[in-house]
Amino acid sequence: MIKRIAAVGAATAALGATALATAPSASADTFNGCVWPRVCFYLTSTDWNNGAPNAAFQDVTSYYQNLGSRSRGADYVHNSRNDDRAYLRYINASGGTSYLCLPPNATAYFPPATTVTGIRIDTAATC
């Protein structure tokens, strides 16, 4: 199954934009331990590689939820939803706050210089 991967890096943060590489959408299902319809957080690459999410969110909200100790600073975030995007708030390498829209059936990687701090799930399918 092909997955979309987003890289949030210092270079893209410096440009004020985040590149999102896309591939054909896959139908929602359990992927890497992330059960549909959740947005899953993996604190470390080991958690990601083992398909063992540390936390998951599934409620659509109109506000950002602050992340707790089992999700804040995650290395990977996967959106297993079919029709809903997830907005992720993070602290970029410069120390400022940035935002990433994660489309359905997509994964974002946050390098060590960034810290994901919040999530908002929205009912639109595209970013």
mmCIF file of N, CA and C in Angstrom:
data_model
loop_
_atom_site.group_PDB
_atom_site.id
_atom_site.type_symbol
_atom_site.label_atom_id
_atom_site.label_comp_id
_atom_site.label_asym_id
_atom_site.label_seq_id
_atom_site.Cartn_x
_atom_site.Cartn_y
_atom_site.Cartn_z
ATOM 1 N N MET A 1 0.844 -1.161 0.000
ATOM 2 C CA MET A 1 0.000 0.000 0.000
ATOM 3 C C MET A 1 0.896 1.233 0.000
ATOM 4 N N ILE A 2 0.678 2.164 -0.906
ATOM 5 C CA ILE A 2 1.470 3.380 -1.001
ATOM 6 C C ILE A 2 0.907 4.414 -0.042
ATOM 7 N N LYS A 3 1.770 5.082 0.681
ATOM 8 C CA LYS A 3 1.352 6.110 1.635
ATOM 9 C C LYS A 3 1.991 7.435 1.265
ATOM 10 N N ARG A 4 1.329 8.510 1.615
ATOM 11 C CA ARG A 4 1.886 9.841 1.427
ATOM 12 C C ARG A 4 2.741 10.167 2.641
ATOM 13 N N ILE A 5 3.855 10.823 2.417
ATOM 14 C CA ILE A 5 4.746 11.194 3.506
ATOM 15 C C ILE A 5 4.993 12.696 3.439
ATOM 16 N N ALA A 6 4.884 13.355 4.571
ATOM 17 C CA ALA A 6 5.182 14.781 4.666
ATOM 18 C C ALA A 6 6.429 14.933 5.510
ATOM 19 N N ALA A 7 7.351 15.718 5.055
ATOM 20 C CA ALA A 7 8.554 15.989 5.829
ATOM 21 C C ALA A 7 8.503 17.426 6.298
ATOM 22 N N VAL A 8 8.636 17.614 7.585
ATOM 23 C CA VAL A 8 8.637 18.941 8.155
ATOM 24 C C VAL A 8 10.072 19.214 8.549
ATOM 25 N N GLY A 9 10.768 19.995 7.764
ATOM 26 C CA GLY A 9 12.177 20.215 8.017
ATOM 27 C C GLY A 9 12.519 21.666 8.238
ATOM 28 N N ALA A 10 13.708 21.883 8.731
ATOM 29 C CA ALA A 10 14.152 23.244 9.013
ATOM 30 C C ALA A 10 14.176 24.083 7.748
ATOM 31 N N ALA A 11 14.570 23.487 6.626
ATOM 32 C CA ALA A 11 14.636 24.244 5.381
ATOM 33 C C ALA A 11 13.254 24.700 4.953
ATOM 34 N N THR A 12 12.276 23.803 5.026
ATOM 35 C CA THR A 12 10.930 24.194 4.608
ATOM 36 C C THR A 12 10.309 25.137 5.613
ATOM 37 N N ALA A 13 10.608 24.960 6.892
ATOM 38 C CA ALA A 13 10.072 25.865 7.900
ATOM 39 C C ALA A 13 10.621 27.270 7.684
ATOM 40 N N ALA A 14 11.894 27.349 7.282
ATOM 41 C CA ALA A 14 12.495 28.646 7.030
ATOM 42 C C ALA A 14 11.819 29.342 5.859
ATOM 43 N N LEU A 15 11.323 28.568 4.912
ATOM 44 C CA LEU A 15 10.628 29.132 3.764
ATOM 45 C C LEU A 15 9.187 29.471 4.088
ATOM 46 N N GLY A 16 8.700 29.015 5.246
ATOM 47 C CA GLY A 16 7.331 29.297 5.634
ATOM 48 C C GLY A 16 6.329 28.354 4.995
ATOM 49 N N ALA A 17 6.786 27.299 4.379
ATOM 50 C CA ALA A 17 5.891 26.330 3.750
ATOM 51 C C ALA A 17 6.426 24.941 4.011
ATOM 52 N N THR A 18 5.553 23.972 3.971
ATOM 53 C CA THR A 18 5.948 22.590 4.185
ATOM 54 C C THR A 18 5.606 21.803 2.931
ATOM 55 N N ALA A 19 6.555 21.056 2.430
ATOM 56 C CA ALA A 19 6.331 20.239 1.245
ATOM 57 C C ALA A 19 5.591 18.975 1.645
ATOM 58 N N LEU A 20 4.683 18.562 0.818
ATOM 59 C CA LEU A 20 3.938 17.344 1.064
ATOM 60 C C LEU A 20 3.997 16.515 -0.208
ATOM 61 N N ALA A 21 4.695 15.410 -0.143
ATOM 62 C CA ALA A 21 4.760 14.503 -1.282
ATOM 63 C C ALA A 21 3.504 13.651 -1.269
ATOM 64 N N THR A 22 2.856 13.529 -2.399
ATOM 65 C CA THR A 22 1.609 12.785 -2.423
ATOM 66 C C THR A 22 1.715 11.568 -3.330
ATOM 67 N N ALA A 23 0.901 10.602 -3.007
ATOM 68 C CA ALA A 23 0.775 9.379 -3.801
ATOM 69 C C ALA A 23 -0.713 9.084 -3.884
ATOM 70 N N PRO A 24 -1.114 8.133 -4.710
ATOM 71 C CA PRO A 24 -2.540 7.816 -4.788
ATOM 72 C C PRO A 24 -3.105 7.459 -3.423
ATOM 73 N N SER A 25 -4.332 7.898 -3.172
ATOM 74 C CA SER A 25 -4.979 7.602 -1.901
ATOM 75 C C SER A 25 -5.243 6.118 -1.757
ATOM 76 N N ALA A 26 -5.155 5.677 -0.538
ATOM 77 C CA ALA A 26 -5.497 4.289 -0.216
ATOM 78 C C ALA A 26 -6.758 4.317 0.631
ATOM 79 N N SER A 27 -7.519 3.255 0.583
ATOM 80 C CA SER A 27 -8.724 3.225 1.406
ATOM 81 C C SER A 27 -8.318 3.119 2.867
ATOM 82 N N ALA A 28 -9.135 3.728 3.722
ATOM 83 C CA ALA A 28 -8.816 3.721 5.146
ATOM 84 C C ALA A 28 -8.946 2.315 5.703
ATOM 85 N N ASP A 29 -8.011 1.991 6.526
ATOM 86 C CA ASP A 29 -7.951 0.691 7.153
ATOM 87 C C ASP A 29 -6.904 0.827 8.245
ATOM 88 N N THR A 30 -6.685 -0.213 8.985
ATOM 89 C CA THR A 30 -5.598 -0.184 9.941
ATOM 90 C C THR A 30 -4.293 -0.098 9.158
ATOM 91 N N PHE A 31 -3.448 0.868 9.508
ATOM 92 C CA PHE A 31 -2.143 0.996 8.880
ATOM 93 C C PHE A 31 -1.124 1.256 9.976
ATOM 94 N N ASN A 32 -0.135 0.441 10.030
ATOM 95 C CA ASN A 32 0.969 0.588 10.977
ATOM 96 C C ASN A 32 0.464 0.733 12.416
ATOM 97 N N GLY A 33 -0.564 -0.044 12.742
ATOM 98 C CA GLY A 33 -1.124 -0.032 14.080
ATOM 99 C C GLY A 33 -2.142 1.060 14.330
ATOM 100 N N CYS A 34 -2.370 1.916 13.360
ATOM 101 C CA CYS A 34 -3.318 3.024 13.496
ATOM 102 C C CYS A 34 -4.669 2.578 12.935
ATOM 103 N N VAL A 35 -5.623 2.362 13.818
ATOM 104 C CA VAL A 35 -6.931 1.832 13.454
ATOM 105 C C VAL A 35 -7.834 2.964 12.965
ATOM 106 N N TRP A 36 -8.516 2.736 11.847
ATOM 107 C CA TRP A 36 -9.473 3.705 11.316
ATOM 108 C C TRP A 36 -10.562 3.938 12.341
ATOM 109 N N PRO A 37 -11.074 5.102 12.580
ATOM 110 C CA PRO A 37 -10.784 6.401 11.948
ATOM 111 C C PRO A 37 -9.964 7.314 12.857
ATOM 112 N N ARG A 38 -8.772 6.989 13.140
ATOM 113 C CA ARG A 38 -7.968 7.749 14.103
ATOM 114 C C ARG A 38 -6.803 8.480 13.445
ATOM 115 N N VAL A 39 -6.300 9.459 14.162
ATOM 116 C CA VAL A 39 -5.034 10.109 13.840
ATOM 117 C C VAL A 39 -4.093 9.678 14.954
ATOM 118 N N CYS A 40 -3.049 8.940 14.578
ATOM 119 C CA CYS A 40 -2.178 8.294 15.568
ATOM 120 C C CYS A 40 -0.826 8.985 15.674
ATOM 121 N N PHE A 41 -0.293 8.993 16.879
ATOM 122 C CA PHE A 41 0.987 9.610 17.191
ATOM 123 C C PHE A 41 1.969 8.545 17.651
ATOM 124 N N TYR A 42 3.171 8.603 17.091
ATOM 125 C CA TYR A 42 4.249 7.675 17.407
ATOM 126 C C TYR A 42 5.407 8.511 17.941
ATOM 127 N N LEU A 43 5.724 8.364 19.222
ATOM 128 C CA LEU A 43 6.738 9.213 19.836
ATOM 129 C C LEU A 43 8.130 9.026 19.249
ATOM 130 N N THR A 44 8.470 7.811 18.863
ATOM 131 C CA THR A 44 9.815 7.535 18.355
ATOM 132 C C THR A 44 9.751 6.776 17.034
ATOM 133 N N SER A 45 10.863 6.754 16.336
ATOM 134 C CA SER A 45 10.955 5.970 15.105
ATOM 135 C C SER A 45 10.772 4.485 15.399
ATOM 136 N N THR A 46 11.222 4.042 16.563
ATOM 137 C CA THR A 46 11.035 2.643 16.950
ATOM 138 C C THR A 46 9.550 2.323 17.072
ATOM 139 N N ASP A 47 8.785 3.220 17.709
ATOM 140 C CA ASP A 47 7.331 3.025 17.797
ATOM 141 C C ASP A 47 6.724 2.934 16.399
ATOM 142 N N TRP A 48 7.145 3.827 15.498
ATOM 143 C CA TRP A 48 6.649 3.822 14.116
ATOM 144 C C TRP A 48 7.006 2.502 13.432
ATOM 145 N N ASN A 49 8.268 2.110 13.525
ATOM 146 C CA ASN A 49 8.732 0.889 12.862
ATOM 147 C C ASN A 49 8.043 -0.361 13.404
ATOM 148 N N ASN A 50 7.650 -0.331 14.677
ATOM 149 C CA ASN A 50 6.962 -1.469 15.290
ATOM 150 C C ASN A 50 5.451 -1.404 15.147
ATOM 151 N N GLY A 51 4.939 -0.343 14.502
ATOM 152 C CA GLY A 51 3.491 -0.201 14.346
ATOM 153 C C GLY A 51 2.784 -0.078 15.679
ATOM 154 N N ALA A 52 3.389 0.686 16.604
ATOM 155 C CA ALA A 52 2.861 0.810 17.965
ATOM 156 C C ALA A 52 2.607 2.273 18.308
ATOM 157 N N PRO A 53 1.428 2.809 17.921
ATOM 158 C CA PRO A 53 1.140 4.207 18.267
ATOM 159 C C PRO A 53 1.036 4.390 19.777
ATOM 160 N N ASN A 54 1.473 5.560 20.235
ATOM 161 C CA ASN A 54 1.424 5.879 21.660
ATOM 162 C C ASN A 54 0.121 6.565 22.051
ATOM 163 N N ALA A 55 -0.541 7.229 21.098
ATOM 164 C CA ALA A 55 -1.790 7.938 21.355
ATOM 165 C C ALA A 55 -2.548 8.075 20.045
ATOM 166 N N ALA A 56 -3.870 8.300 20.150
ATOM 167 C CA ALA A 56 -4.697 8.486 18.960
ATOM 168 C C ALA A 56 -5.848 9.430 19.278
ATOM 169 N N PHE A 57 -6.246 10.199 18.275
ATOM 170 C CA PHE A 57 -7.371 11.133 18.386
ATOM 171 C C PHE A 57 -8.351 10.806 17.274
ATOM 172 N N GLN A 58 -9.659 11.010 17.515
ATOM 173 C CA GLN A 58 -10.634 10.757 16.464
ATOM 174 C C GLN A 58 -11.790 11.742 16.439
ATOM 175 N N ASP A 59 -11.893 12.624 17.428
ATOM 176 C CA ASP A 59 -13.007 13.567 17.468
ATOM 177 C C ASP A 59 -12.750 14.784 16.593
ATOM 178 N N VAL A 60 -13.759 15.141 15.790
ATOM 179 C CA VAL A 60 -13.713 16.369 15.006
ATOM 180 C C VAL A 60 -13.971 17.519 15.968
ATOM 181 N N THR A 61 -13.112 18.545 15.925
ATOM 182 C CA THR A 61 -13.270 19.694 16.807
ATOM 183 C C THR A 61 -13.073 20.989 16.024
ATOM 184 N N SER A 62 -13.533 22.083 16.591
ATOM 185 C CA SER A 62 -13.338 23.393 15.962
ATOM 186 C C SER A 62 -12.144 24.123 16.587
ATOM 187 N N TYR A 63 -11.410 23.446 17.445
ATOM 188 C CA TYR A 63 -10.285 24.049 18.149
ATOM 189 C C TYR A 63 -9.126 23.048 18.213
ATOM 190 N N TYR A 64 -7.944 23.572 18.474
ATOM 191 C CA TYR A 64 -6.778 22.705 18.634
ATOM 192 C C TYR A 64 -6.783 22.079 20.023
ATOM 193 N N GLN A 65 -6.560 20.776 20.049
ATOM 194 C CA GLN A 65 -6.386 20.078 21.314
ATOM 195 C C GLN A 65 -4.892 20.046 21.611
ATOM 196 N N ASN A 66 -4.513 20.431 22.819
ATOM 197 C CA ASN A 66 -3.112 20.348 23.213
ATOM 198 C C ASN A 66 -2.750 18.888 23.427
ATOM 199 N N LEU A 67 -1.559 18.512 23.016
ATOM 200 C CA LEU A 67 -1.121 17.130 23.136
ATOM 201 C C LEU A 67 -0.523 16.870 24.514
ATOM 202 N N GLY A 68 -0.739 15.663 25.005
ATOM 203 C CA GLY A 68 -0.189 15.233 26.281
ATOM 204 C C GLY A 68 1.132 14.501 26.104
ATOM 205 N N SER A 69 1.599 13.908 27.157
ATOM 206 C CA SER A 69 2.920 13.268 27.168
ATOM 207 C C SER A 69 3.033 12.071 26.224
ATOM 208 N N ARG A 70 1.913 11.451 25.852
ATOM 209 C CA ARG A 70 1.960 10.286 24.956
ATOM 210 C C ARG A 70 1.864 10.672 23.480
ATOM 211 N N SER A 71 1.755 11.998 23.195
ATOM 212 C CA SER A 71 1.661 12.435 21.807
ATOM 213 C C SER A 71 2.526 13.666 21.500
ATOM 214 N N ARG A 72 2.740 14.532 22.448
ATOM 215 C CA ARG A 72 3.526 15.753 22.229
ATOM 216 C C ARG A 72 4.957 15.380 21.858
ATOM 217 N N GLY A 73 5.449 15.994 20.785
ATOM 218 C CA GLY A 73 6.813 15.729 20.338
ATOM 219 C C GLY A 73 6.968 14.450 19.536
ATOM 220 N N ALA A 74 5.857 13.913 19.023
ATOM 221 C CA ALA A 74 5.916 12.668 18.248
ATOM 222 C C ALA A 74 6.802 12.826 17.017
ATOM 223 N N ASP A 75 7.487 11.748 16.664
ATOM 224 C CA ASP A 75 8.280 11.721 15.432
ATOM 225 C C ASP A 75 7.388 11.531 14.208
ATOM 226 N N TYR A 76 6.322 10.720 14.346
ATOM 227 C CA TYR A 76 5.428 10.421 13.223
ATOM 228 C C TYR A 76 3.977 10.617 13.649
ATOM 229 N N VAL A 77 3.162 11.080 12.692
ATOM 230 C CA VAL A 77 1.715 11.180 12.881
ATOM 231 C C VAL A 77 1.072 10.598 11.634
ATOM 232 N N HIS A 78 0.119 9.683 11.826
ATOM 233 C CA HIS A 78 -0.580 9.073 10.686
ATOM 234 C C HIS A 78 -2.080 9.344 10.792
ATOM 235 N N ASN A 79 -2.673 9.785 9.682
ATOM 236 C CA ASN A 79 -4.112 10.035 9.591
ATOM 237 C C ASN A 79 -4.752 8.874 8.839
ATOM 238 N N SER A 80 -5.472 7.997 9.547
ATOM 239 C CA SER A 80 -6.094 6.832 8.909
ATOM 240 C C SER A 80 -7.519 7.116 8.420
ATOM 241 N N ARG A 81 -7.984 8.357 8.553
ATOM 242 C CA ARG A 81 -9.360 8.695 8.184
ATOM 243 C C ARG A 81 -9.515 8.751 6.664
ATOM 244 N N ASN A 82 -10.717 8.442 6.170
ATOM 245 C CA ASN A 82 -11.006 8.490 4.740
ATOM 246 C C ASN A 82 -11.268 9.891 4.219
ATOM 247 N N ASP A 83 -12.043 10.667 4.963
ATOM 248 C CA ASP A 83 -12.576 11.920 4.433
ATOM 249 C C ASP A 83 -12.240 13.144 5.263
ATOM 250 N N ASP A 84 -11.400 13.014 6.249
ATOM 251 C CA ASP A 84 -11.123 14.131 7.151
ATOM 252 C C ASP A 84 -9.638 14.441 7.193
ATOM 253 N N ARG A 85 -9.345 15.722 7.107
ATOM 254 C CA ARG A 85 -7.955 16.163 7.244
ATOM 255 C C ARG A 85 -7.671 16.453 8.714
ATOM 256 N N ALA A 86 -6.401 16.464 9.061
ATOM 257 C CA ALA A 86 -5.985 16.803 10.422
ATOM 258 C C ALA A 86 -4.977 17.945 10.331
ATOM 259 N N TYR A 87 -5.213 18.977 11.100
ATOM 260 C CA TYR A 87 -4.251 20.066 11.204
ATOM 261 C C TYR A 87 -3.378 19.807 12.420
ATOM 262 N N LEU A 88 -2.071 19.913 12.212
ATOM 263 C CA LEU A 88 -1.108 19.700 13.289
ATOM 264 C C LEU A 88 -0.384 21.008 13.569
ATOM 265 N N ARG A 89 -0.330 21.377 14.822
ATOM 266 C CA ARG A 89 0.407 22.566 15.250
ATOM 267 C C ARG A 89 1.750 22.086 15.790
ATOM 268 N N TYR A 90 2.818 22.781 15.412
ATOM 269 C CA TYR A 90 4.133 22.368 15.893
ATOM 270 C C TYR A 90 5.037 23.570 16.075
ATOM 271 N N ILE A 91 6.041 23.374 16.897
ATOM 272 C CA ILE A 91 7.080 24.380 17.090
ATOM 273 C C ILE A 91 8.183 24.055 16.090
ATOM 274 N N ASN A 92 8.482 25.016 15.214
ATOM 275 C CA ASN A 92 9.484 24.774 14.170
ATOM 276 C C ASN A 92 10.900 24.968 14.707
ATOM 277 N N ALA A 93 11.873 24.718 13.853
ATOM 278 C CA ALA A 93 13.281 24.772 14.250
ATOM 279 C C ALA A 93 13.705 26.157 14.722
ATOM 280 N N SER A 94 13.002 27.194 14.293
ATOM 281 C CA SER A 94 13.318 28.566 14.713
ATOM 282 C C SER A 94 12.655 28.935 16.029
ATOM 283 N N GLY A 95 11.813 28.036 16.573
ATOM 284 C CA GLY A 95 11.121 28.303 17.816
ATOM 285 C C GLY A 95 9.744 28.921 17.643
ATOM 286 N N GLY A 96 9.339 29.150 16.390
ATOM 287 C CA GLY A 96 8.021 29.709 16.110
ATOM 288 C C GLY A 96 6.975 28.617 15.952
ATOM 289 N N THR A 97 5.717 29.020 15.938
ATOM 290 C CA THR A 97 4.618 28.079 15.763
ATOM 291 C C THR A 97 4.267 27.980 14.286
ATOM 292 N N SER A 98 4.140 26.747 13.797
ATOM 293 C CA SER A 98 3.759 26.480 12.412
ATOM 294 C C SER A 98 2.625 25.472 12.406
ATOM 295 N N TYR A 99 2.008 25.307 11.229
ATOM 296 C CA TYR A 99 0.873 24.407 11.079
ATOM 297 C C TYR A 99 1.063 23.547 9.834
ATOM 298 N N LEU A 100 0.600 22.304 9.911
ATOM 299 C CA LEU A 100 0.663 21.370 8.788
ATOM 300 C C LEU A 100 -0.705 20.738 8.619
ATOM 301 N N CYS A 101 -1.207 20.737 7.390
ATOM 302 C CA CYS A 101 -2.443 20.034 7.087
ATOM 303 C C CYS A 101 -2.083 18.631 6.610
ATOM 304 N N LEU A 102 -2.614 17.626 7.297
ATOM 305 C CA LEU A 102 -2.347 16.226 6.974
ATOM 306 C C LEU A 102 -3.601 15.632 6.340
ATOM 307 N N PRO A 103 -3.557 15.348 5.029
ATOM 308 C CA PRO A 103 -4.743 14.813 4.353
ATOM 309 C C PRO A 103 -5.072 13.391 4.797
ATOM 310 N N PRO A 104 -6.247 12.889 4.411
ATOM 311 C CA PRO A 104 -6.600 11.503 4.746
ATOM 312 C C PRO A 104 -5.554 10.512 4.237
ATOM 313 N N ASN A 105 -5.353 9.455 4.997
ATOM 314 C CA ASN A 105 -4.443 8.371 4.622
ATOM 315 C C ASN A 105 -3.027 8.862 4.336
ATOM 316 N N ALA A 106 -2.548 9.751 5.172
ATOM 317 C CA ALA A 106 -1.214 10.322 4.993
ATOM 318 C C ALA A 106 -0.448 10.262 6.308
ATOM 319 N N THR A 107 0.868 10.362 6.184
ATOM 320 C CA THR A 107 1.766 10.317 7.332
ATOM 321 C C THR A 107 2.672 11.536 7.304
ATOM 322 N N ALA A 108 2.923 12.114 8.468
ATOM 323 C CA ALA A 108 3.867 13.227 8.596
ATOM 324 C C ALA A 108 5.011 12.797 9.495
ATOM 325 N N TYR A 109 6.201 13.204 9.120
ATOM 326 C CA TYR A 109 7.387 12.972 9.937
ATOM 327 C C TYR A 109 7.852 14.325 10.479
ATOM 328 N N PHE A 110 8.131 14.389 11.767
ATOM 329 C CA PHE A 110 8.636 15.593 12.410
ATOM 330 C C PHE A 110 10.053 15.329 12.881
ATOM 331 N N PRO A 111 11.051 15.992 12.298
ATOM 332 C CA PRO A 111 12.444 15.772 12.700
ATOM 333 C C PRO A 111 12.708 16.307 14.108
ATOM 334 N N PRO A 112 13.848 15.943 14.697
ATOM 335 C CA PRO A 112 14.154 16.320 16.080
ATOM 336 C C PRO A 112 14.097 17.823 16.370
ATOM 337 N N ALA A 113 14.316 18.677 15.386
ATOM 338 C CA ALA A 113 14.311 20.127 15.617
ATOM 339 C C ALA A 113 12.906 20.698 15.744
ATOM 340 N N THR A 114 11.868 19.861 15.601
ATOM 341 C CA THR A 114 10.486 20.324 15.698
ATOM 342 C C THR A 114 9.761 19.560 16.805
ATOM 343 N N THR A 115 8.680 20.166 17.311
ATOM 344 C CA THR A 115 7.880 19.519 18.358
ATOM 345 C C THR A 115 6.409 19.709 18.027
ATOM 346 N N VAL A 116 5.715 18.617 17.700
ATOM 347 C CA VAL A 116 4.281 18.698 17.448
ATOM 348 C C VAL A 116 3.577 18.908 18.791
ATOM 349 N N THR A 117 2.642 19.916 18.842
ATOM 350 C CA THR A 117 2.032 20.302 20.109
ATOM 351 C C THR A 117 0.514 20.269 20.130
ATOM 352 N N GLY A 118 -0.132 20.185 18.951
ATOM 353 C CA GLY A 118 -1.594 20.211 18.943
ATOM 354 C C GLY A 118 -2.179 19.592 17.703
ATOM 355 N N ILE A 119 -3.486 19.262 17.782
ATOM 356 C CA ILE A 119 -4.206 18.645 16.671
ATOM 357 C C ILE A 119 -5.626 19.205 16.615
ATOM 358 N N ARG A 120 -6.110 19.341 15.371
ATOM 359 C CA ARG A 120 -7.512 19.681 15.118
ATOM 360 C C ARG A 120 -7.944 18.867 13.911
ATOM 361 N N ILE A 121 -8.967 18.049 14.069
ATOM 362 C CA ILE A 121 -9.490 17.230 12.964
ATOM 363 C C ILE A 121 -10.665 17.960 12.352
ATOM 364 N N ASP A 122 -10.651 18.074 11.020
ATOM 365 C CA ASP A 122 -11.649 18.843 10.283
ATOM 366 C C ASP A 122 -12.357 17.933 9.291
ATOM 367 N N THR A 123 -13.619 18.243 8.961
ATOM 368 C CA THR A 123 -14.422 17.369 8.110
ATOM 369 C C THR A 123 -14.190 17.521 6.621
ATOM 370 N N ALA A 124 -13.233 18.280 6.180
ATOM 371 C CA ALA A 124 -12.909 18.394 4.756
ATOM 372 C C ALA A 124 -11.835 17.381 4.397
ATOM 373 N N ALA A 125 -11.906 16.848 3.180
ATOM 374 C CA ALA A 125 -10.977 15.804 2.775
ATOM 375 C C ALA A 125 -9.674 16.328 2.178
ATOM 376 N N THR A 126 -9.663 17.563 1.715
ATOM 377 C CA THR A 126 -8.458 18.087 1.071
ATOM 378 C C THR A 126 -7.872 19.226 1.871
ATOM 379 N N CYS A 127 -6.584 19.429 1.672
ATOM 380 C CA CYS A 127 -5.896 20.531 2.370
ATOM 381 C C CYS A 127 -5.877 21.772 1.508
#
